Coordinates of C-alpha atoms in Angstrom, one line a residue:
M1 CA 200.8 54.3 -133.6
T2 CA 201.7 58.1 -133.8
A3 CA 204.5 59.1 -136.0
E4 CA 206.8 61.7 -134.1
L5 CA 208.1 64.0 -137.2
V6 CA 211.5 65.9 -137.4
R7 CA 211.9 69.0 -139.4
G8 CA 211.7 67.9 -143.4
Q9 CA 210.5 64.4 -142.5
N10 CA 207.1 63.3 -144.3
H11 CA 204.7 60.5 -143.5
P12 CA 201.8 59.1 -145.4
L13 CA 198.3 60.0 -144.5
S14 CA 195.7 56.9 -144.2
Q15 CA 193.0 59.1 -143.8
V16 CA 191.1 62.1 -145.9
R17 CA 189.3 64.0 -143.2
L18 CA 191.9 65.4 -140.7
T19 CA 191.8 67.6 -137.7
I20 CA 195.2 69.5 -137.0
R21 CA 195.5 70.4 -133.4
I22 CA 198.0 73.2 -132.6
S23 CA 199.3 74.2 -129.2
A24 CA 201.3 77.3 -129.0
G25 CA 201.2 78.3 -125.3
V26 CA 200.5 81.9 -126.2
P27 CA 197.8 83.5 -128.6
V28 CA 198.8 82.8 -132.1
L29 CA 196.8 83.3 -135.2
A30 CA 196.5 80.1 -137.8
G31 CA 195.8 79.7 -141.2
A32 CA 196.4 77.8 -144.5
T33 CA 197.2 78.3 -147.9
L34 CA 196.1 76.1 -150.9
G35 CA 198.9 76.1 -153.4
D36 CA 199.5 74.1 -156.9
E37 CA 202.1 71.3 -157.7
N38 CA 204.8 74.1 -157.4
G39 CA 203.3 75.4 -154.2
T40 CA 202.3 78.7 -155.7
V41 CA 199.3 80.4 -154.1
P42 CA 197.4 82.1 -157.0
G43 CA 195.5 84.8 -155.2
S44 CA 194.2 85.8 -151.7
Q45 CA 191.0 83.9 -152.3
W46 CA 193.1 80.7 -151.7
V47 CA 194.2 81.8 -148.1
A48 CA 192.3 80.6 -145.1
H49 CA 192.7 82.6 -142.3
P50 CA 190.6 84.3 -139.4
G51 CA 188.7 86.9 -141.7
A52 CA 187.8 83.9 -144.3
A53 CA 187.8 81.0 -142.0
A54 CA 186.3 78.3 -144.3
L55 CA 187.3 77.3 -147.9
P56 CA 186.6 74.2 -149.7
G57 CA 188.1 71.6 -147.8
V58 CA 189.7 73.7 -145.2
E59 CA 188.5 75.5 -142.0
V60 CA 190.5 77.5 -139.4
S61 CA 189.8 79.4 -136.2
R62 CA 188.5 82.7 -136.6
R63 CA 190.7 84.6 -133.9
A64 CA 194.2 84.4 -132.2
A65 CA 194.1 81.5 -129.6
A66 CA 196.8 79.6 -127.7
E67 CA 195.1 76.3 -129.0
H68 CA 193.8 75.6 -132.5
R69 CA 191.6 72.8 -134.2
L70 CA 192.0 73.2 -137.9
A71 CA 189.7 70.9 -140.2
V72 CA 190.7 69.5 -143.5
D73 CA 189.1 67.4 -145.9
L74 CA 191.5 66.3 -148.6
D75 CA 188.7 65.0 -151.2
A76 CA 186.8 68.3 -151.0
L77 CA 189.9 70.3 -152.0
P78 CA 189.6 72.0 -155.3
Q79 CA 191.1 69.8 -157.9
A80 CA 194.0 72.2 -158.7
V81 CA 195.1 72.1 -155.2
H82 CA 198.1 69.9 -154.4
R83 CA 199.6 71.5 -151.3
V84 CA 198.1 72.8 -148.2
D85 CA 200.5 74.7 -145.9
V86 CA 199.5 75.3 -142.2
F87 CA 201.0 78.7 -141.0
L88 CA 201.2 80.3 -137.7
A89 CA 201.6 84.0 -137.1
L90 CA 202.3 86.0 -133.7
P91 CA 199.6 88.9 -133.8
T92 CA 201.0 92.5 -134.1
G93 CA 200.1 95.5 -132.0
S94 CA 199.6 93.3 -128.9
A95 CA 201.4 92.8 -125.7
G96 CA 202.4 89.3 -126.7
P97 CA 205.9 88.0 -127.4
P98 CA 207.9 89.4 -130.0
R99 CA 209.2 86.5 -131.7
F100 CA 208.5 82.5 -131.4
G101 CA 211.9 82.1 -129.7
A102 CA 210.7 83.9 -126.5
V103 CA 208.0 81.3 -126.1
A104 CA 207.6 77.3 -125.6
A105 CA 207.9 75.3 -129.0
P106 CA 204.5 75.2 -130.6
H107 CA 203.3 71.4 -131.0
T108 CA 201.1 70.2 -133.8
T109 CA 199.2 66.9 -134.1
V110 CA 197.3 65.5 -137.1
E111 CA 194.2 63.3 -136.2
G112 CA 192.2 61.2 -138.0
P113 CA 188.1 61.3 -137.8
D114 CA 188.2 59.1 -134.9
G115 CA 190.7 61.1 -132.8
A116 CA 193.5 58.8 -133.4
E117 CA 196.7 60.7 -133.8
L118 CA 198.5 60.1 -137.2
A119 CA 201.6 62.3 -136.7
C120 CA 202.9 65.1 -134.5
Y121 CA 205.7 67.6 -134.7
T122 CA 207.0 70.3 -132.5
L123 CA 208.5 73.3 -134.1
T124 CA 212.0 73.6 -132.1
G125 CA 214.9 75.6 -133.1
L126 CA 212.9 78.9 -133.7
D127 CA 214.4 82.3 -132.5
A128 CA 213.6 85.7 -134.2
E129 CA 210.8 84.2 -136.7
T130 CA 207.4 85.9 -136.3
A131 CA 205.7 83.7 -138.6
V132 CA 206.2 80.1 -139.6
I133 CA 205.1 77.4 -141.9
A134 CA 204.2 74.4 -139.6
L135 CA 202.9 71.4 -141.6
E136 CA 202.7 70.9 -145.3
L137 CA 200.2 68.6 -146.7
Y138 CA 201.1 67.6 -150.3
C139 CA 199.8 65.2 -152.7
R140 CA 202.4 63.0 -154.8
Q141 CA 201.4 60.4 -157.3
G142 CA 197.7 60.5 -155.9
A143 CA 198.5 60.1 -152.5
W144 CA 198.6 62.5 -149.6
K145 CA 201.4 63.2 -147.2
V146 CA 202.1 65.5 -144.3
R147 CA 205.7 67.0 -144.1
A148 CA 207.0 68.7 -140.9
M149 CA 208.2 72.1 -142.1
G150 CA 209.3 74.5 -139.5
Q151 CA 210.1 77.2 -142.1
G152 CA 210.3 80.4 -140.0
Y153 CA 210.3 84.3 -141.2
A154 CA 211.8 86.9 -139.3
A155 CA 210.0 89.5 -141.5
G156 CA 206.7 88.0 -140.3
L157 CA 203.4 87.2 -142.4
P158 CA 204.2 89.3 -145.2
A159 CA 207.4 87.5 -146.0
L160 CA 205.7 84.2 -145.4
L161 CA 202.8 85.1 -148.0
A162 CA 205.2 86.6 -150.5
D163 CA 207.1 83.3 -150.4
Q164 CA 204.1 81.4 -151.4
G165 CA 203.7 83.6 -154.6
L166 CA 201.0 86.1 -153.8
R167 CA 201.4 89.4 -155.3
D168 CA 200.0 91.7 -152.7
A169 CA 201.3 89.8 -149.7
G170 CA 201.7 93.0 -147.5
G171 CA 198.1 94.1 -147.9
L172 CA 196.6 90.6 -147.2
A173 CA 199.0 90.2 -144.2
A174 CA 197.7 93.6 -142.8
A175 CA 194.2 92.8 -143.4
I176 CA 194.7 89.2 -141.4
Q177 CA 196.3 91.2 -138.7
H178 CA 193.6 93.8 -138.3
T179 CA 190.8 91.1 -138.5
T180 CA 192.6 89.3 -135.6
A181 CA 192.9 92.5 -133.7
S182 CA 189.6 93.8 -134.1
A183 CA 187.8 90.3 -133.4
P184 CA 185.5 90.7 -130.6
A185 CA 185.8 88.7 -127.3
P186 CA 184.7 85.0 -127.9
S187 CA 181.8 83.4 -126.1
S188 CA 184.0 81.0 -124.3
L189 CA 187.6 81.3 -123.1
R190 CA 189.3 79.2 -125.7
P191 CA 191.7 81.8 -127.0
S192 CA 194.0 82.0 -124.3
P193 CA 195.1 79.3 -121.9
D194 CA 195.7 81.6 -118.9
G195 CA 192.1 83.1 -119.0
P196 CA 191.3 86.8 -119.0
A197 CA 193.7 87.5 -116.3
S198 CA 194.7 90.8 -115.1
Q199 CA 198.3 92.0 -115.1
D200 CA 197.5 93.5 -111.9
T201 CA 196.5 90.2 -110.5
P202 CA 199.6 88.0 -109.7
G203 CA 199.1 84.4 -110.0
H204 CA 196.0 84.7 -112.2
G205 CA 196.9 82.2 -114.9
T206 CA 198.6 78.7 -115.2
A207 CA 201.2 77.7 -117.7
E208 CA 200.6 74.7 -120.2
P209 CA 202.8 71.8 -119.8
T210 CA 205.8 71.8 -122.3
R211 CA 207.4 69.1 -124.1
S212 CA 211.1 68.3 -124.6
Y213 CA 212.2 66.9 -128.2
A214 CA 215.5 65.7 -129.6
P215 CA 217.2 67.9 -132.0
E216 CA 215.9 68.0 -135.6
H217 CA 217.3 68.2 -139.1
R218 CA 216.0 69.9 -142.2
E219 CA 215.6 68.2 -145.4
H220 CA 214.7 70.0 -149.0
P221 CA 211.6 68.9 -150.5
E222 CA 211.7 67.4 -154.0
P223 CA 210.9 69.6 -157.1
A224 CA 207.4 69.1 -158.6
P225 CA 206.6 69.6 -162.4
S226 CA 205.0 73.0 -163.4
Y227 CA 202.0 73.9 -165.5
D228 CA 199.7 77.1 -166.0
V229 CA 198.7 78.2 -162.9
Q230 CA 196.2 80.7 -164.1
D231 CA 194.2 78.0 -166.2
L232 CA 193.9 75.9 -163.0
Y233 CA 192.9 78.9 -160.8
D234 CA 190.2 80.0 -163.4
A235 CA 188.7 76.4 -163.5
Q236 CA 188.9 75.7 -159.6
A237 CA 188.7 78.7 -157.8
P238 CA 187.5 78.2 -154.1
G239 CA 184.8 80.8 -154.6
A240 CA 183.3 78.2 -157.3
A241 CA 180.8 75.3 -156.3
S242 CA 183.1 72.3 -156.2
A243 CA 181.1 69.2 -157.7
G244 CA 181.0 66.0 -155.6
A245 CA 182.3 67.8 -152.4
P246 CA 181.0 65.6 -149.4
V247 CA 181.1 68.2 -146.7
D248 CA 179.0 71.5 -146.2
Y249 CA 181.1 74.1 -144.6
T250 CA 178.1 76.5 -143.8
H251 CA 178.0 77.5 -140.1
P252 CA 175.8 79.8 -137.9
R253 CA 178.6 82.4 -137.4
R254 CA 180.1 82.1 -140.9
A255 CA 179.1 83.5 -144.7
H256 CA 177.7 81.5 -146.9
T257 CA 179.4 83.1 -149.7
A258 CA 182.9 82.6 -150.8
P259 CA 185.6 84.8 -149.4
Q260 CA 186.2 88.1 -150.9
P261 CA 189.5 89.7 -151.3
P262 CA 190.8 92.0 -148.5
S263 CA 189.5 95.5 -148.9
P264 CA 192.0 98.1 -148.9
V265 CA 189.8 100.1 -146.4
P266 CA 190.0 98.3 -142.8
P267 CA 186.4 97.6 -141.7
A268 CA 184.9 99.3 -138.8
V269 CA 185.7 97.8 -135.3
D270 CA 182.8 96.2 -133.8
D271 CA 183.2 96.4 -130.0
S272 CA 180.2 94.7 -129.0
P273 CA 180.6 91.4 -127.3
A274 CA 180.2 88.2 -129.6
Q275 CA 177.2 86.4 -129.0
P276 CA 177.3 82.6 -128.1
V277 CA 176.6 80.3 -131.0
A278 CA 175.8 76.6 -130.4
G279 CA 178.2 74.4 -132.7
D280 CA 180.9 77.1 -132.6
A281 CA 183.9 74.8 -132.9
V282 CA 185.6 72.9 -135.5
G283 CA 184.1 69.6 -136.8
W284 CA 182.8 67.8 -139.9
S285 CA 179.1 67.7 -138.5
M286 CA 177.0 69.7 -136.1
E287 CA 177.4 66.6 -133.7
E288 CA 181.1 66.8 -133.8
R289 CA 181.2 70.6 -133.5
L290 CA 178.9 70.4 -130.2
F291 CA 181.1 67.6 -128.8
N292 CA 184.3 69.7 -129.4
Q293 CA 182.5 72.9 -127.9
V294 CA 181.3 71.1 -124.9
W295 CA 184.8 69.7 -124.2
G296 CA 186.1 73.3 -124.8
M297 CA 183.9 74.5 -122.1
F298 CA 185.3 71.8 -119.9
E299 CA 188.7 73.2 -120.7
D300 CA 187.7 76.6 -120.1
L301 CA 186.3 76.0 -116.6
A302 CA 189.1 73.8 -115.4
R303 CA 191.6 76.6 -116.6
T304 CA 189.8 79.6 -115.1
T305 CA 189.0 77.8 -111.9
A306 CA 192.8 77.0 -111.8
A307 CA 193.7 80.5 -112.3
Y308 CA 191.3 81.9 -109.7
R309 CA 192.7 79.4 -107.2
S310 CA 196.4 80.2 -107.9
A311 CA 195.5 83.9 -107.4
V312 CA 194.0 83.4 -104.1
E313 CA 197.0 81.2 -103.1
F314 CA 199.3 83.9 -103.9
A315 CA 197.2 86.5 -102.1
D316 CA 197.3 84.2 -99.1
S317 CA 201.0 83.6 -99.3
R318 CA 201.9 87.2 -99.9
L319 CA 199.9 88.1 -96.8
E320 CA 201.7 85.6 -94.8
K321 CA 205.1 86.9 -95.8
E322 CA 204.1 90.4 -95.1
L323 CA 202.8 89.4 -91.7
D324 CA 206.1 87.3 -91.0
Q325 CA 208.1 90.5 -91.9
L326 CA 206.0 92.6 -89.3
L327 CA 206.3 90.2 -86.5
A328 CA 210.4 89.7 -87.3
D329 CA 210.8 93.6 -86.1
P330 CA 210.0 93.8 -82.1
R331 CA 209.1 97.7 -82.9
D332 CA 206.1 96.6 -85.4
R333 CA 204.4 94.1 -83.3
L334 CA 202.6 96.6 -80.9
G335 CA 201.5 100.2 -81.3
A336 CA 199.3 102.2 -83.9
E337 CA 202.0 101.7 -86.8
G338 CA 202.0 97.9 -86.6
G339 CA 198.1 97.8 -86.5
A340 CA 197.9 99.8 -89.6
A341 CA 200.6 98.0 -91.3
R342 CA 198.7 94.5 -90.6
E343 CA 195.3 96.2 -91.9
A344 CA 197.3 97.6 -94.9
A345 CA 198.4 93.7 -95.8
H346 CA 195.0 92.7 -95.2
A347 CA 193.6 95.2 -97.5
R348 CA 196.0 94.3 -100.4
R349 CA 195.2 90.7 -99.9
T350 CA 191.5 91.5 -100.2
Q351 CA 192.1 93.7 -103.3
L352 CA 194.2 90.8 -105.1
V353 CA 191.3 88.4 -104.2
D354 CA 188.7 90.8 -105.3
Q355 CA 190.5 91.4 -108.7
A356 CA 190.9 87.6 -109.5
R357 CA 187.2 86.9 -108.4
A358 CA 186.1 89.8 -110.9
A359 CA 188.1 88.0 -113.8
F360 CA 186.6 84.8 -112.5
D361 CA 183.1 85.8 -112.4
R362 CA 183.3 87.3 -116.0
D363 CA 184.8 84.1 -117.1
L364 CA 181.8 82.4 -115.7
A365 CA 179.2 84.5 -117.1
Q366 CA 180.8 83.9 -120.6
L367 CA 180.6 80.3 -120.1
A368 CA 177.0 80.5 -118.5
A369 CA 175.8 82.3 -121.5
E370 CA 177.3 79.8 -123.9
S371 CA 175.8 76.6 -121.8
D372 CA 172.4 78.3 -122.0
V373 CA 172.9 78.2 -126.1
V374 CA 174.5 74.9 -126.2
E375 CA 172.2 72.8 -123.9
P376 CA 168.9 73.5 -126.0
A377 CA 170.9 72.5 -129.1
L378 CA 172.4 69.3 -128.2
P379 CA 171.2 65.9 -129.9
P380 CA 169.6 63.0 -127.8
A381 CA 172.9 61.2 -127.1
Y382 CA 174.2 64.8 -125.3
A383 CA 171.0 66.1 -124.0
R384 CA 169.3 65.8 -120.6
W385 CA 166.3 63.7 -120.1
D386 CA 164.3 67.1 -119.6
N387 CA 165.6 68.5 -122.9
P388 CA 162.5 68.9 -125.4
V389 CA 164.6 67.1 -127.9
W390 CA 163.5 63.6 -126.6
H391 CA 159.7 64.8 -127.1
G392 CA 160.6 64.5 -130.6
Y393 CA 162.8 61.3 -130.7
R394 CA 163.1 59.5 -133.7
V395 CA 165.1 56.2 -133.9
P396 CA 168.7 57.2 -135.3
A397 CA 170.0 55.8 -138.7
E398 CA 173.7 55.8 -137.3
P399 CA 175.3 55.7 -133.6
P400 CA 176.3 58.9 -132.3
M401 CA 180.1 59.8 -131.8
A402 CA 179.7 60.3 -128.1
L403 CA 177.2 59.6 -125.0
R404 CA 176.3 61.8 -122.0
L405 CA 177.2 60.2 -118.6
G406 CA 176.0 63.0 -116.4
D407 CA 177.0 66.3 -115.3
L408 CA 180.3 67.8 -114.0
H409 CA 180.9 70.9 -111.9
L410 CA 183.4 72.4 -109.3
P411 CA 182.9 74.1 -105.8
E412 CA 183.4 77.7 -107.1
S413 CA 180.8 77.5 -110.1
A414 CA 178.2 74.9 -108.7
P415 CA 175.4 76.2 -110.6
L416 CA 177.2 75.8 -114.1
R417 CA 177.3 72.1 -115.1
I418 CA 179.3 70.8 -118.1
P419 CA 178.0 67.5 -119.8
M420 CA 180.3 64.6 -119.2
L421 CA 180.8 63.3 -122.8
V422 CA 182.4 60.0 -123.7
R423 CA 183.6 58.6 -127.0
L424 CA 181.5 55.6 -128.3
P425 CA 181.7 52.8 -128.5
L426 CA 182.7 52.5 -124.8
E427 CA 186.3 51.7 -124.4
Q428 CA 186.0 50.8 -120.4
G429 CA 183.1 49.3 -118.7
L430 CA 180.7 51.4 -116.2
W431 CA 180.3 50.9 -112.6
F432 CA 177.6 52.6 -110.6
D433 CA 178.7 52.5 -106.8
S434 CA 176.0 51.8 -104.7
G435 CA 177.9 52.0 -101.4
P436 CA 177.9 54.9 -99.1
A437 CA 179.7 58.0 -100.3
A438 CA 181.0 61.0 -98.6
S439 CA 178.1 63.1 -100.1
A440 CA 175.4 60.7 -99.3
D441 CA 174.9 61.7 -95.8
G442 CA 171.3 62.4 -96.5
F443 CA 170.8 58.5 -97.4
P444 CA 171.2 56.5 -94.3
D445 CA 169.6 53.8 -95.7
S446 CA 171.8 51.6 -97.8
A447 CA 168.9 50.0 -99.7
E448 CA 167.9 53.5 -100.9
L449 CA 171.3 54.3 -102.5
R450 CA 171.2 50.7 -104.1
H451 CA 167.7 51.5 -105.5
L452 CA 169.2 54.7 -106.7
A453 CA 172.1 53.5 -108.3
M454 CA 170.1 50.7 -110.3
E455 CA 167.5 53.8 -111.5
A456 CA 170.7 55.7 -112.6
A457 CA 172.0 52.2 -114.5
V458 CA 168.5 51.9 -116.1
A459 CA 168.3 55.5 -117.2
L460 CA 172.1 55.3 -118.8
A461 CA 171.1 52.0 -120.6
A462 CA 167.8 53.4 -121.8
R463 CA 169.9 56.4 -123.5
L464 CA 172.4 53.7 -124.8
L465 CA 169.6 51.9 -126.5
A466 CA 167.7 54.9 -127.8
V467 CA 170.7 56.5 -129.4
H468 CA 171.8 53.3 -131.2
P469 CA 170.2 52.3 -134.7
P470 CA 167.8 49.2 -134.7
G471 CA 169.7 46.1 -134.3
D472 CA 172.9 47.8 -133.4
L473 CA 172.8 47.2 -129.4
A474 CA 171.2 44.5 -127.2
L475 CA 170.6 44.6 -123.7
Q476 CA 171.3 41.7 -121.3
V477 CA 170.5 41.9 -117.3
M478 CA 171.5 39.8 -114.4
D479 CA 169.5 40.4 -111.4
P480 CA 170.5 37.4 -109.2
A481 CA 168.4 38.1 -106.2
G482 CA 165.5 40.1 -108.2
A483 CA 166.2 43.3 -105.9
G484 CA 166.3 45.4 -109.1
A485 CA 162.9 44.6 -110.5
T486 CA 161.2 47.8 -109.7
A487 CA 164.1 49.7 -111.6
L488 CA 164.2 47.5 -114.4
G489 CA 160.3 47.7 -114.9
V490 CA 160.6 50.3 -117.7
L491 CA 163.0 47.9 -119.8
T492 CA 160.5 44.9 -119.2
R493 CA 157.2 46.7 -119.9
T494 CA 158.5 48.4 -123.2
G495 CA 160.0 45.0 -124.3
A496 CA 163.6 46.6 -124.4
L497 CA 165.4 43.8 -123.2
A498 CA 166.7 41.0 -125.5
A499 CA 165.8 38.3 -122.8
P500 CA 164.3 38.3 -119.1
P501 CA 166.5 39.1 -116.4
A502 CA 168.8 36.6 -115.5
T503 CA 168.3 35.2 -111.8
G504 CA 170.3 32.8 -109.5
A505 CA 173.5 31.5 -109.8
A506 CA 172.4 29.3 -112.7
G507 CA 171.3 32.5 -114.8
V508 CA 174.5 34.2 -114.0
A509 CA 176.6 31.3 -115.3
E510 CA 174.5 30.7 -118.3
V511 CA 174.8 34.5 -119.4
L512 CA 178.5 34.6 -118.6
E513 CA 179.0 31.7 -120.8
R514 CA 177.1 33.1 -123.8
L515 CA 179.0 36.2 -123.7
T516 CA 182.4 34.8 -123.1
R517 CA 182.0 32.4 -126.1
R518 CA 180.6 35.3 -128.2
V519 CA 184.1 37.1 -127.4
D520 CA 186.0 34.2 -128.2
L521 CA 184.5 33.8 -131.5
V522 CA 184.6 37.0 -132.5
Q523 CA 188.4 37.6 -131.6
M524 CA 189.0 34.4 -133.8
A525 CA 187.0 35.5 -136.7
L526 CA 188.9 39.1 -136.3
R527 CA 192.3 37.3 -136.1
G528 CA 191.4 35.0 -139.2
G529 CA 190.7 38.0 -141.2
T530 CA 186.9 36.9 -141.5
P531 CA 184.9 39.1 -139.3
D532 CA 181.7 37.9 -140.9
A533 CA 182.2 34.1 -140.4
L534 CA 180.3 33.5 -137.1
P535 CA 178.0 30.9 -136.4
A536 CA 174.3 31.5 -136.8
D537 CA 173.4 31.5 -133.1
V538 CA 175.9 34.5 -132.3
D539 CA 174.1 37.7 -132.1
T540 CA 176.6 40.3 -133.9
A541 CA 175.0 43.3 -132.3
R542 CA 177.0 45.1 -129.5
Q543 CA 176.0 43.5 -126.0
L544 CA 175.4 45.7 -123.1
L545 CA 175.4 43.7 -119.8
I546 CA 173.7 45.2 -116.9
I547 CA 174.8 43.3 -113.5
N548 CA 173.0 44.3 -110.5
D549 CA 174.0 43.4 -106.7
F550 CA 177.7 42.0 -107.8
P551 CA 178.8 39.9 -106.3
H552 CA 175.8 38.1 -105.3
G553 CA 175.1 35.0 -107.2
F554 CA 178.9 34.5 -108.3
D555 CA 181.3 32.1 -107.7
E556 CA 184.9 32.1 -108.4
R557 CA 184.6 30.8 -112.0
A558 CA 181.6 33.4 -112.7
V559 CA 184.0 36.3 -111.4
T560 CA 187.0 34.8 -113.7
R561 CA 184.7 35.0 -116.4
L562 CA 183.5 38.7 -115.6
R563 CA 187.0 39.9 -115.4
Y564 CA 187.6 38.4 -118.7
L565 CA 184.6 40.3 -120.3
A566 CA 185.7 43.6 -118.6
D567 CA 189.4 43.1 -120.4
E568 CA 188.4 41.6 -123.6
G569 CA 184.8 42.6 -124.1
P570 CA 184.8 46.1 -125.2
A571 CA 187.2 45.6 -128.4
V572 CA 184.7 43.1 -129.8
G573 CA 181.4 44.8 -128.7
V574 CA 180.6 43.4 -125.2
H575 CA 180.3 46.1 -122.4
L576 CA 179.4 46.0 -118.7
L577 CA 177.3 48.2 -116.9
L578 CA 178.0 47.0 -113.1
V579 CA 175.8 48.1 -110.2
A580 CA 177.6 47.1 -106.9
D581 CA 179.0 48.1 -103.4
R582 CA 182.7 47.2 -103.3
E583 CA 182.7 46.7 -99.7
D584 CA 180.1 43.6 -100.8
A585 CA 183.0 42.0 -102.7
A586 CA 185.8 42.6 -99.8
A587 CA 186.2 39.0 -99.3
Y588 CA 187.7 38.5 -102.8
G589 CA 190.5 40.6 -101.4
P590 CA 193.0 42.1 -104.0
L591 CA 191.7 39.4 -106.8
L592 CA 189.2 42.1 -108.0
D593 CA 191.3 45.1 -107.7
P594 CA 192.0 44.8 -111.5
L595 CA 188.2 44.8 -112.1
W596 CA 187.4 48.0 -110.2
R597 CA 190.5 49.8 -111.9
S598 CA 189.2 48.7 -115.6
L599 CA 185.7 50.3 -114.9
V600 CA 184.5 54.1 -114.8
R601 CA 183.4 54.5 -111.4
L602 CA 180.0 56.6 -111.4
T603 CA 177.7 57.5 -108.2
P604 CA 174.0 57.6 -108.0
V605 CA 174.3 60.9 -105.9
P606 CA 176.7 64.0 -106.4
D607 CA 180.3 63.0 -105.4
D608 CA 183.5 64.7 -106.0
H609 CA 185.5 61.6 -107.2
L610 CA 186.6 62.5 -110.4
A611 CA 190.0 63.6 -110.6
D612 CA 191.4 65.8 -113.4
P613 CA 195.1 65.1 -114.1
W614 CA 195.4 68.3 -116.1
V615 CA 195.2 71.1 -113.5
G616 CA 194.3 68.6 -110.3
H617 CA 190.7 69.5 -109.9
A618 CA 188.3 67.1 -108.1
W619 CA 185.3 67.4 -110.3
T620 CA 181.9 66.6 -108.7
Y621 CA 179.9 64.0 -110.8
E622 CA 176.2 64.0 -111.1
P623 CA 174.2 61.1 -112.8
S624 CA 171.6 62.1 -115.6
L625 CA 168.6 61.2 -114.1
V626 CA 165.1 61.2 -115.4
P627 CA 162.9 63.8 -113.8
P628 CA 160.2 62.6 -111.4
G629 CA 156.8 61.8 -112.7
S630 CA 158.2 62.2 -116.4
H631 CA 157.3 59.1 -118.9
I632 CA 159.7 60.1 -121.4
V633 CA 162.0 57.2 -121.1
E634 CA 159.1 54.7 -121.5
H635 CA 158.0 56.5 -124.8
V636 CA 161.5 56.3 -126.1
L637 CA 162.1 52.9 -125.1
T638 CA 158.5 51.9 -126.9
E639 CA 159.7 53.8 -130.2
A640 CA 163.0 52.0 -130.0
T641 CA 161.5 48.6 -129.7
K642 CA 158.9 49.2 -132.5
A643 CA 161.8 50.1 -134.8
R644 CA 163.7 46.9 -133.7
T645 CA 160.9 44.5 -134.2
K646 CA 160.5 45.9 -137.8
H647 CA 164.2 45.5 -138.4
R648 CA 163.9 41.8 -137.8

């Protein structure tokens, strides 16, 4: 459960690897200072900022942005570090707000490595401040805690750094601000929630939702013992190699050497655009960096499309208003002057739309360039089946953090596809809808749609099996009428199935009985605190159950068990992959409504059924299918089966 902190409140940290998310609503720069037990920062090398983004145990963003992800590894911090202060500052010399009191209150969230929120804090009550310490991570008697600070500085970043004990605080603050102002345009749009909107294009930009929180109070932190800071600084400078550090923070766009003190001479400004880099996001591993980068691309595309649509709507409403005003005056309805006024109104509308489209096309070009770099670098779990990474497939030693279900795109940017990634293990079952869809007009034969749905389900099951270590996932299939034999052929030929597909009502009942028993036993073991105390005949591997042509072969008892597995199964390692036409189950009426709602609906053909609650888009989903004539799935499953046989 997330702890919602108020100013001065602290909360224990149960994890050592943390992600700190910051949402400010406007571009701000974010950084962190590493201090000793007294909170003193010995030198500029102990400050992580856009010009020196990576220090041992801490990594921050490289540019000003409305949203930030900071990575912190408490075990990788130098031994002398007892406090990590996360600060925010408004960029100077820009057209942004002059003080934090003029914008929505920044919101911070501390998350664990699994994405679970540990604590959050909203910095309310700011007024004339231009820099603020948002959070403090501190170690007390060997235990780390987070404290909500909200300590603002009207004198800005120099005063904040001086308060940390830095001697040349003004010079370092100037260097940080100069680095931020000189940073080239990013390869994606993440620095600004509104996209690169022009001030001459009304409506090009959407506001982030804001939160309302109760008033806060401030508590003074307890004093800490003092000791010789210089001795600690000499022994554990961040530039030195830290023994036992578990994380390698090297990155394609970051220097591998320790950060150097800021030079009194500002560096030359590089006006060339930044080249996209795969993994240009915060994360503990390249896999997590790519995951965060892909979702950042999704957010960017959603945001810039919303901005473009908003601009077009504004232009249309403005045109309608101007035409209404012309029609309201009888003298302007007819004649050359009225016609000229109408033409001028249409011209203004065209100009506004063209400006918005130019900004939108520029954003799309950035995202397309980033996609061209990211797609080839994706690991197997994230990659399309035509990605060369599958030809060098090796059985993994650990399961991935996420899985690609398909691609997403919007009508305005159809050529640009964003991978649809979901976290593993799956928290919901999956359902390939084999019924007719609005976009399936080219498939009048329902049998063809059913076959395509089964092929898509098999491709997804093969991907899941291939990206898990041997013995981690077992595949079960129920095909009551045998209609999916053709699509299931690749699974049976390669020996990927744990048992032959179950057929008929008896086969359906037997599989459901076995999996229901497994769920019951695992739940009892977990409740009793003995998760390993399971009978020898219970398969401890996660189970993926493919069900074709539901509800064929199901009676009321089987339907009840299926609903039980859909609700209780994911938490104990039993996952459903349903291939069904909802109309076939119409006889059950509202009884199955909870089942359909509990499943993630996918389609075998492109269909715009996925709603985006963030900005209201309807995204078109396309399944990740195997290229025609390709034998890559058979090759991958053969390797996975060999590894599973050796594992036994």
